[in-house]
Amino acid sequence: MEKKFETVLLHPVKVNEKSIKSKVTPIYQTSAFVFKDLEELEGYYQGEGNYLYSRTGNPNPDELGAAVAAIEGAPAGIATSSGLSAILAGVLAVVKSGEHIIAAEDLYGGSFHLLKEELHNLGIETTFVSFTDLAEVEKSIQENTKMLYTESITNPLLRVEDLHGVVQLAKKHHLLTLIDNTFATPFHCNPYELGVDLVVHSATKYIGGHSDVTAGVLVGRDELIAKARAKVVNLGANVSPFEAWLTSRGLKTLALRMKCQSQNAQQLAEALNRNPNIEKVYYPFAESHTGYGAMVTIKLGTQVDTSAFFKSLSWVKIAPTLAGVETTVSHPLTTSHRALPKEVCDELGITMEVVRISVGIEHPDDIIQVFTEALEKALK
Ligand SMILES: *Cc1c(COP(=O)(O)O)cnc(C)c1O
């Protein structure tokens, strides 16, 4: 009997996938994969490759994880639904209830909450300390300490971490290290090659680079990434195929973007450094031969009205994120660091006058001009 209308609708003639040679990996926008018989299904469980179910594995996230691992110089990587879920998977892969983490006090706000609230409730304690003095970090090490966790370049004051020192300290006490490399990117810094165990990225930022995805990546040695993969699968922290695909596409231009954005940032930082309406420019001027990153943080002079400054920025938008190809600004005190106690913000130097600039790929003359003009317009 011929199939009826409804059935034909659902079982169309498929294109012959074997004869198609797509130049880029297609988007495997599917929740599951099919098997021709029980033997093939059993083969999956015997590790003969292929895919089963997208939460447990899908070619687009796999490609993204492997691509970031390759540029970080690490053997393995896994892509996740966000930077935070990559951090969560990395922590849970190696730290159990009853164990202890030492983290930098100036960690990204979301990461701070993850440790302070969620992981605390799961029985994992964190001591937050300043990493500017590693002797202080060493003093915080306890019997049950398992991990040191900090960022290669911190947010928003762009402090460059002494990763050699952190790795040495960890090795001395048999601790693991987790480094958030989001701000520096693998273009400027490769923590894994310096001996760090796990490197994490909010791929939402420079890895994706176009402000159109939320994703994360964790890289490290095979054994640790296998453990993290189990966490991602069990927690359902997988990234969607489409977002992974978009992120992989963005990643291809990382070097071009970082070269341009870092050069623009350096020029802007130099210009603002000479500007009398700026009290301080936070920019790691002399840290690396590949440039110094594309974030510039400034402290406005007392003669500048902060609110008027934000209103005067013409084409530069206020956005509570960073790393896109367009230049944007954010106000750390009232966004990313809003939940931090006021004393901590004061102590860190995150005040009302602090403005974080994510420098884009526009022409540097225009970028410098828009900030210079806004400073003049916002004079009290
Ligand atoms: C944005 C960010 C995160 C969190 O990433 P999401 O993708 O928003 O989950 C973690 N660390 C740093 C340094 C970030 O900038």
Short mmCIF file of C-alpha atoms and ligand atoms in Angstrom, two decimals:
data_model
loop_
_atom_site.label_atom_id
_atom_site.label_comp_id
_atom_site.label_asym_id
_atom_site.label_seq_id
_atom_site.Cartn_x
_atom_site.Cartn_y
_atom_site.Cartn_z
CA MET A 1 0.00 0.00 0.00
CA GLU A 2 1.24 3.48 -0.84
CA LYS A 3 2.05 5.73 2.16
CA LYS A 4 -0.63 8.22 3.03
CA PHE A 5 -0.26 12.01 2.93
CA GLU A 6 0.65 12.40 6.65
CA THR A 7 3.30 9.73 6.50
CA VAL A 8 4.87 11.02 3.30
CA LEU A 9 5.12 14.45 4.95
CA LEU A 10 7.34 13.05 7.68
CA HIS A 11 9.50 10.74 5.62
CA PRO A 12 10.69 12.76 2.64
CA VAL A 13 13.33 11.55 0.24
CA LYS A 14 16.61 12.54 1.89
CA VAL A 15 19.51 14.01 -0.01
CA ASN A 16 22.44 11.67 -0.44
CA GLU A 17 24.67 12.97 2.32
CA LYS A 18 27.61 10.82 1.25
CA SER A 19 27.96 12.70 -2.03
CA ILE A 20 27.82 16.17 -0.44
CA LYS A 21 31.16 17.73 0.35
CA SER A 22 30.36 20.81 2.33
CA LYS A 23 33.27 23.25 2.65
CA VAL A 24 32.42 23.98 6.27
CA THR A 25 30.92 21.67 8.86
CA PRO A 26 27.14 21.84 8.54
CA ILE A 27 24.98 22.65 11.56
CA TYR A 28 23.87 19.33 13.04
CA GLN A 29 20.65 20.84 14.34
CA THR A 30 19.30 17.59 15.67
CA SER A 31 18.52 16.35 19.17
CA ALA A 32 19.48 12.76 18.37
CA PHE A 33 21.09 10.50 15.77
CA VAL A 34 19.66 7.41 14.12
CA PHE A 35 20.94 3.85 13.78
CA LYS A 36 20.33 1.35 11.02
CA ASP A 37 20.16 -1.66 13.35
CA LEU A 38 20.85 -2.85 16.88
CA GLU A 39 24.39 -3.85 15.95
CA GLU A 40 25.20 -0.28 14.95
CA LEU A 41 23.62 0.98 18.17
CA GLU A 42 25.69 -1.47 20.22
CA GLY A 43 28.74 -0.26 18.29
CA TYR A 44 28.14 3.22 19.65
CA TYR A 45 28.34 1.93 23.21
CA GLN A 46 31.49 -0.01 22.34
CA GLY A 47 33.13 3.28 21.40
CA GLU A 48 33.02 2.86 17.64
CA GLY A 49 32.30 6.51 17.15
CA ASN A 50 29.24 8.24 15.78
CA TYR A 51 26.79 10.12 17.90
CA LEU A 52 23.75 9.11 19.94
CA TYR A 53 22.00 12.08 21.52
CA SER A 54 22.99 15.77 21.31
CA ARG A 55 23.17 16.35 25.06
CA THR A 56 25.82 13.64 25.23
CA GLY A 57 27.63 14.70 22.06
CA ASN A 58 27.16 16.55 18.79
CA PRO A 59 29.69 17.37 16.04
CA ASN A 60 29.36 21.18 16.34
CA PRO A 61 30.19 21.48 20.05
CA ASP A 62 32.89 18.84 19.60
CA GLU A 63 34.46 20.82 16.79
CA LEU A 64 34.45 24.00 18.89
CA GLY A 65 35.99 22.28 21.92
CA ALA A 66 38.72 20.76 19.79
CA ALA A 67 39.43 24.05 17.96
CA VAL A 68 39.96 26.01 21.18
CA ALA A 69 42.07 23.18 22.64
CA ALA A 70 44.26 23.32 19.52
CA ILE A 71 44.94 27.05 19.80
CA GLU A 72 45.53 26.78 23.56
CA GLY A 73 48.02 23.98 22.92
CA ALA A 74 45.98 21.55 25.05
CA PRO A 75 45.13 17.94 24.10
CA ALA A 76 41.39 18.15 24.78
CA GLY A 77 38.53 20.59 25.09
CA ILE A 78 34.81 20.68 25.64
CA ALA A 79 32.29 23.34 24.65
CA THR A 80 29.45 24.21 27.02
CA SER A 81 26.33 26.37 27.22
CA SER A 82 28.13 29.36 28.81
CA GLY A 83 31.35 30.48 30.40
CA LEU A 84 29.83 29.82 33.80
CA SER A 85 28.85 26.25 32.96
CA ALA A 86 32.39 25.64 31.67
CA ILE A 87 33.74 26.88 35.03
CA LEU A 88 31.20 24.71 36.88
CA ALA A 89 32.18 21.62 34.87
CA GLY A 90 35.87 22.34 35.41
CA VAL A 91 35.46 22.72 39.17
CA LEU A 92 33.18 19.70 39.62
CA ALA A 93 35.50 17.56 37.51
CA VAL A 94 38.20 17.84 40.16
CA VAL A 95 36.75 19.22 43.43
CA LYS A 96 34.34 17.27 45.66
CA SER A 97 32.11 18.21 48.56
CA GLY A 98 34.28 18.79 51.63
CA GLU A 99 37.15 20.16 49.56
CA HIS A 100 38.37 23.73 49.28
CA ILE A 101 39.23 26.27 46.57
CA ILE A 102 41.33 29.42 46.79
CA ALA A 103 40.12 32.01 44.28
CA ALA A 104 41.12 35.55 43.42
CA GLU A 105 38.95 38.14 45.18
CA ASP A 106 38.61 40.15 41.97
CA LEU A 107 37.11 37.27 39.98
CA TYR A 108 34.38 37.99 37.41
CA GLY A 109 31.12 38.64 39.30
CA GLY A 110 29.22 35.63 37.95
CA SER A 111 32.07 33.28 38.81
CA PHE A 112 32.22 34.79 42.30
CA HIS A 113 28.54 33.96 42.83
CA LEU A 114 28.87 30.48 41.45
CA LEU A 115 31.55 29.73 44.05
CA LYS A 116 30.10 31.72 46.91
CA GLU A 117 26.49 30.51 46.59
CA GLU A 118 26.03 27.40 44.50
CA LEU A 119 29.27 25.55 45.15
CA HIS A 120 29.13 26.58 48.80
CA ASN A 121 25.68 24.96 49.01
CA LEU A 122 27.16 21.81 47.48
CA GLY A 123 29.77 21.67 50.25
CA ILE A 124 32.67 23.18 48.31
CA GLU A 125 34.16 26.11 50.21
CA THR A 126 36.10 28.95 48.62
CA THR A 127 38.46 31.42 50.24
CA PHE A 128 38.70 34.64 48.23
CA VAL A 129 42.07 36.32 48.51
CA SER A 130 44.15 38.86 46.64
CA PHE A 131 46.44 37.11 44.18
CA THR A 132 48.74 40.14 43.97
CA ASP A 133 50.73 38.61 46.84
CA LEU A 134 51.22 34.88 46.36
CA ALA A 135 52.61 34.56 49.88
CA GLU A 136 49.12 35.49 51.10
CA VAL A 137 47.63 32.87 48.79
CA GLU A 138 50.00 30.29 50.23
CA LYS A 139 48.90 31.18 53.77
CA SER A 140 45.29 30.36 52.81
CA ILE A 141 46.11 26.81 51.79
CA GLN A 142 44.34 24.27 53.98
CA GLU A 143 44.56 20.49 54.40
CA ASN A 144 41.56 20.07 52.05
CA THR A 145 42.54 22.69 49.44
CA LYS A 146 42.29 21.25 45.94
CA MET A 147 42.46 24.13 43.50
CA LEU A 148 43.77 27.64 42.81
CA TYR A 149 41.52 29.66 40.55
CA THR A 150 42.18 33.07 39.00
CA GLU A 151 42.05 34.97 35.69
CA SER A 152 44.97 35.67 33.35
CA ILE A 153 43.83 39.30 32.99
CA THR A 154 41.34 40.48 35.59
CA ASN A 155 38.11 42.39 35.19
CA PRO A 156 37.75 45.37 35.15
CA LEU A 157 41.14 46.70 36.29
CA LEU A 158 43.17 44.52 33.90
CA ARG A 159 45.69 43.18 36.36
CA VAL A 160 47.95 40.66 34.63
CA GLU A 161 48.28 37.54 36.74
CA ASP A 162 51.67 36.02 37.53
CA LEU A 163 50.74 32.63 36.06
CA HIS A 164 54.27 31.24 36.48
CA GLY A 165 54.07 32.03 40.17
CA VAL A 166 50.57 30.55 40.52
CA VAL A 167 51.63 27.32 38.77
CA GLN A 168 54.76 27.03 40.91
CA LEU A 169 52.79 27.51 44.11
CA ALA A 170 50.20 24.93 43.01
CA LYS A 171 52.87 22.37 42.10
CA LYS A 172 54.63 22.88 45.43
CA HIS A 173 51.42 21.99 47.30
CA HIS A 174 50.03 19.42 44.79
CA LEU A 175 47.07 21.61 43.87
CA LEU A 176 45.29 21.92 40.55
CA THR A 177 45.00 25.24 38.73
CA LEU A 178 42.01 26.68 36.86
CA ILE A 179 42.63 29.85 34.84
CA ASP A 180 39.95 31.94 33.19
CA ASN A 181 41.60 33.15 29.98
CA THR A 182 38.58 35.07 28.63
CA PHE A 183 40.10 38.57 28.60
CA ALA A 184 43.55 37.61 27.32
CA THR A 185 42.41 35.01 24.74
CA PRO A 186 44.75 32.31 23.37
CA PHE A 187 46.11 34.96 20.99
CA HIS A 188 47.87 36.77 23.85
CA CYS A 189 48.31 34.05 26.47
CA ASN A 190 48.39 30.24 26.68
CA PRO A 191 48.06 29.22 30.34
CA TYR A 192 48.06 25.51 29.49
CA GLU A 193 51.53 25.83 28.01
CA LEU A 194 52.66 27.49 31.26
CA GLY A 195 51.59 24.38 33.19
CA VAL A 196 48.01 25.29 34.13
CA ASP A 197 45.70 22.25 34.43
CA LEU A 198 42.38 23.68 33.24
CA VAL A 199 41.81 26.76 31.09
CA VAL A 200 38.33 28.18 30.73
CA HIS A 201 36.78 30.71 28.36
CA SER A 202 33.56 32.57 28.22
CA ALA A 203 33.32 32.00 24.45
CA THR A 204 30.53 34.57 24.60
CA LYS A 205 33.38 37.08 24.49
CA TYR A 206 36.41 37.04 22.15
CA ILE A 207 36.23 33.38 21.04
CA GLY A 208 32.82 34.04 19.45
CA GLY A 209 33.63 37.72 19.00
CA HIS A 210 30.37 38.98 17.52
CA SER A 211 28.08 39.32 20.57
CA ASP A 212 25.63 36.81 19.13
CA VAL A 213 26.16 33.68 21.25
CA THR A 214 26.43 32.53 24.86
CA ALA A 215 28.91 29.68 25.12
CA GLY A 216 31.89 28.40 27.08
CA VAL A 217 34.92 26.20 26.50
CA LEU A 218 37.11 24.28 28.91
CA VAL A 219 40.45 22.80 27.83
CA GLY A 220 43.05 20.62 29.51
CA ARG A 221 44.54 17.15 29.46
CA ASP A 222 42.40 14.21 28.26
CA GLU A 223 41.74 12.71 31.68
CA LEU A 224 40.44 15.95 33.21
CA ILE A 225 38.36 16.89 30.18
CA ALA A 226 36.79 13.39 30.18
CA LYS A 227 35.69 14.03 33.77
CA ALA A 228 34.40 17.49 32.86
CA ARG A 229 32.53 16.00 29.89
CA ALA A 230 30.67 13.66 32.25
CA LYS A 231 29.63 16.70 34.32
CA VAL A 232 28.45 18.59 31.23
CA VAL A 233 26.38 15.58 30.13
CA ASN A 234 24.89 14.93 33.58
CA LEU A 235 24.15 18.60 34.28
CA GLY A 236 22.75 19.21 30.80
CA ALA A 237 25.22 22.04 30.28
CA ASN A 238 25.75 21.33 26.59
CA VAL A 239 25.81 24.17 24.05
CA SER A 240 23.33 24.07 21.16
CA PRO A 241 24.66 22.97 17.76
CA PHE A 242 23.78 26.32 16.19
CA GLU A 243 25.52 28.37 18.87
CA ALA A 244 28.56 26.12 18.69
CA TRP A 245 28.59 26.54 14.92
CA LEU A 246 28.35 30.34 15.17
CA THR A 247 31.14 30.36 17.75
CA SER A 248 33.39 28.21 15.56
CA ARG A 249 32.75 30.60 12.71
CA GLY A 250 33.65 33.58 14.88
CA LEU A 251 36.79 31.86 16.13
CA LYS A 252 38.32 31.74 12.64
CA THR A 253 39.00 35.47 12.74
CA LEU A 254 40.31 35.58 16.32
CA ALA A 255 43.85 36.51 15.27
CA LEU A 256 42.67 39.22 12.88
CA ARG A 257 40.29 40.65 15.42
CA MET A 258 42.74 40.53 18.32
CA LYS A 259 45.53 42.13 16.29
CA CYS A 260 43.29 44.99 15.27
CA GLN A 261 41.42 45.39 18.54
CA SER A 262 44.60 45.23 20.65
CA GLN A 263 46.35 47.81 18.43
CA ASN A 264 43.33 50.09 18.62
CA ALA A 265 43.18 49.59 22.38
CA GLN A 266 46.82 50.48 22.81
CA GLN A 267 46.41 53.65 20.75
CA LEU A 268 43.32 54.61 22.73
CA ALA A 269 45.06 53.87 26.05
CA GLU A 270 48.01 56.04 25.02
CA ALA A 271 45.76 58.89 23.93
CA LEU A 272 43.69 58.75 27.13
CA ASN A 273 46.86 58.56 29.20
CA ARG A 274 47.75 62.01 27.84
CA ASN A 275 44.23 63.37 28.41
CA PRO A 276 44.00 65.74 31.40
CA ASN A 277 40.36 64.72 32.04
CA ILE A 278 41.38 61.16 32.88
CA GLU A 279 42.68 60.34 36.33
CA LYS A 280 44.02 56.91 35.50
CA VAL A 281 44.24 54.48 32.59
CA TYR A 282 44.31 50.79 33.46
CA TYR A 283 46.05 49.01 30.61
CA PRO A 284 48.86 46.42 30.74
CA PHE A 285 51.22 48.52 28.64
CA ALA A 286 54.30 46.34 28.64
CA GLU A 287 53.31 42.76 29.23
CA SER A 288 53.46 40.91 25.96
CA HIS A 289 54.96 40.93 22.49
CA THR A 290 51.59 40.17 20.86
CA GLY A 291 50.01 43.35 22.16
CA TYR A 292 48.30 43.91 25.43
CA GLY A 293 44.68 42.98 24.91
CA ALA A 294 41.69 44.92 23.71
CA MET A 295 40.19 46.11 26.98
CA VAL A 296 40.96 49.55 28.37
CA THR A 297 39.65 50.70 31.74
CA ILE A 298 39.70 54.36 32.73
CA LYS A 299 39.03 56.37 35.84
CA LEU A 300 37.45 59.69 34.95
CA GLY A 301 38.91 62.84 36.48
CA THR A 302 36.90 64.57 39.22
CA GLN A 303 36.05 67.37 36.76
CA VAL A 304 34.08 64.88 34.58
CA ASP A 305 30.45 63.94 35.29
CA THR A 306 30.21 60.15 34.90
CA SER A 307 26.56 60.07 33.88
CA ALA A 308 27.04 62.89 31.34
CA PHE A 309 30.06 61.05 29.95
CA PHE A 310 27.98 57.93 29.21
CA LYS A 311 25.33 60.12 27.54
CA SER A 312 27.93 61.82 25.35
CA LEU A 313 29.42 58.75 23.71
CA SER A 314 27.69 59.15 20.32
CA TRP A 315 27.96 55.83 18.45
CA VAL A 316 29.57 53.90 21.33
CA LYS A 317 26.85 51.86 23.05
CA ILE A 318 26.60 50.93 26.73
CA ALA A 319 26.60 47.13 26.92
CA PRO A 320 27.07 44.85 29.91
CA THR A 321 29.39 42.58 27.94
CA LEU A 322 32.66 42.86 26.04
CA ALA A 323 34.73 41.58 23.17
CA GLY A 324 32.46 42.25 20.22
CA VAL A 325 33.79 43.83 17.03
CA GLU A 326 32.04 47.08 17.93
CA THR A 327 33.49 49.34 20.62
CA THR A 328 31.26 49.35 23.71
CA VAL A 329 31.50 50.66 27.26
CA SER A 330 30.32 49.33 30.58
CA HIS A 331 30.03 50.66 34.10
CA PRO A 332 31.41 47.94 36.40
CA LEU A 333 30.16 49.42 39.69
CA THR A 334 26.49 49.30 38.64
CA THR A 335 26.58 46.17 36.47
CA SER A 336 29.23 43.43 36.64
CA HIS A 337 30.30 44.27 40.20
CA ARG A 338 26.92 45.45 41.46
CA ALA A 339 26.53 42.56 43.89
CA LEU A 340 29.96 42.93 45.48
CA PRO A 341 29.95 44.58 48.92
CA LYS A 342 30.77 48.29 48.68
CA GLU A 343 33.90 47.88 50.85
CA VAL A 344 35.25 45.25 48.45
CA CYS A 345 34.62 47.51 45.45
CA ASP A 346 36.30 50.43 47.23
CA GLU A 347 39.23 48.28 48.21
CA LEU A 348 39.59 47.01 44.64
CA GLY A 349 39.30 50.54 43.27
CA ILE A 350 36.02 49.94 41.40
CA THR A 351 34.36 53.29 41.94
CA MET A 352 31.66 55.39 40.24
CA GLU A 353 34.27 56.98 37.93
CA VAL A 354 35.58 53.68 36.55
CA VAL A 355 34.57 52.99 32.95
CA ARG A 356 35.46 49.80 31.10
CA ILE A 357 35.98 50.07 27.37
CA SER A 358 35.85 47.06 25.06
CA VAL A 359 37.69 48.31 21.99
CA GLY A 360 36.40 47.22 18.59
CA ILE A 361 37.65 47.17 15.01
CA GLU A 362 36.51 50.64 13.95
CA HIS A 363 39.17 53.08 12.73
CA PRO A 364 41.37 54.07 15.72
CA ASP A 365 41.08 57.81 14.91
CA ASP A 366 37.30 57.62 15.27
CA ILE A 367 37.55 55.65 18.51
CA ILE A 368 39.96 58.18 20.03
CA GLN A 369 37.82 61.08 18.83
CA VAL A 370 34.56 59.79 20.28
CA PHE A 371 36.10 59.37 23.75
CA THR A 372 37.98 62.67 23.65
CA GLU A 373 34.81 64.54 22.67
CA ALA A 374 32.69 62.79 25.31
CA LEU A 375 35.19 63.82 27.99
CA GLU A 376 34.94 67.45 26.91
CA LYS A 377 31.13 67.41 26.74
CA ALA A 378 30.90 65.86 30.22
CA LEU A 379 33.03 68.45 32.01
CA LYS A 380 31.22 69.71 35.13
C1 LIG B 1 31.58 36.78 30.82
C2 LIG B 1 32.59 36.13 31.65
C3 LIG B 1 32.34 34.90 32.31
C4 LIG B 1 30.99 34.22 32.26
O1 LIG B 1 30.68 33.81 30.97
P1 LIG B 1 29.19 33.58 30.44
O2 LIG B 1 29.40 33.16 29.05
O3 LIG B 1 28.44 34.86 30.61
O4 LIG B 1 28.61 32.49 31.31
C5 LIG B 1 33.36 34.33 33.04
N1 LIG B 1 34.57 34.93 33.14
C6 LIG B 1 34.84 36.10 32.54
C7 LIG B 1 36.19 36.69 32.69
C8 LIG B 1 33.87 36.74 31.78
O5 LIG B 1 34.15 37.91 31.19
#
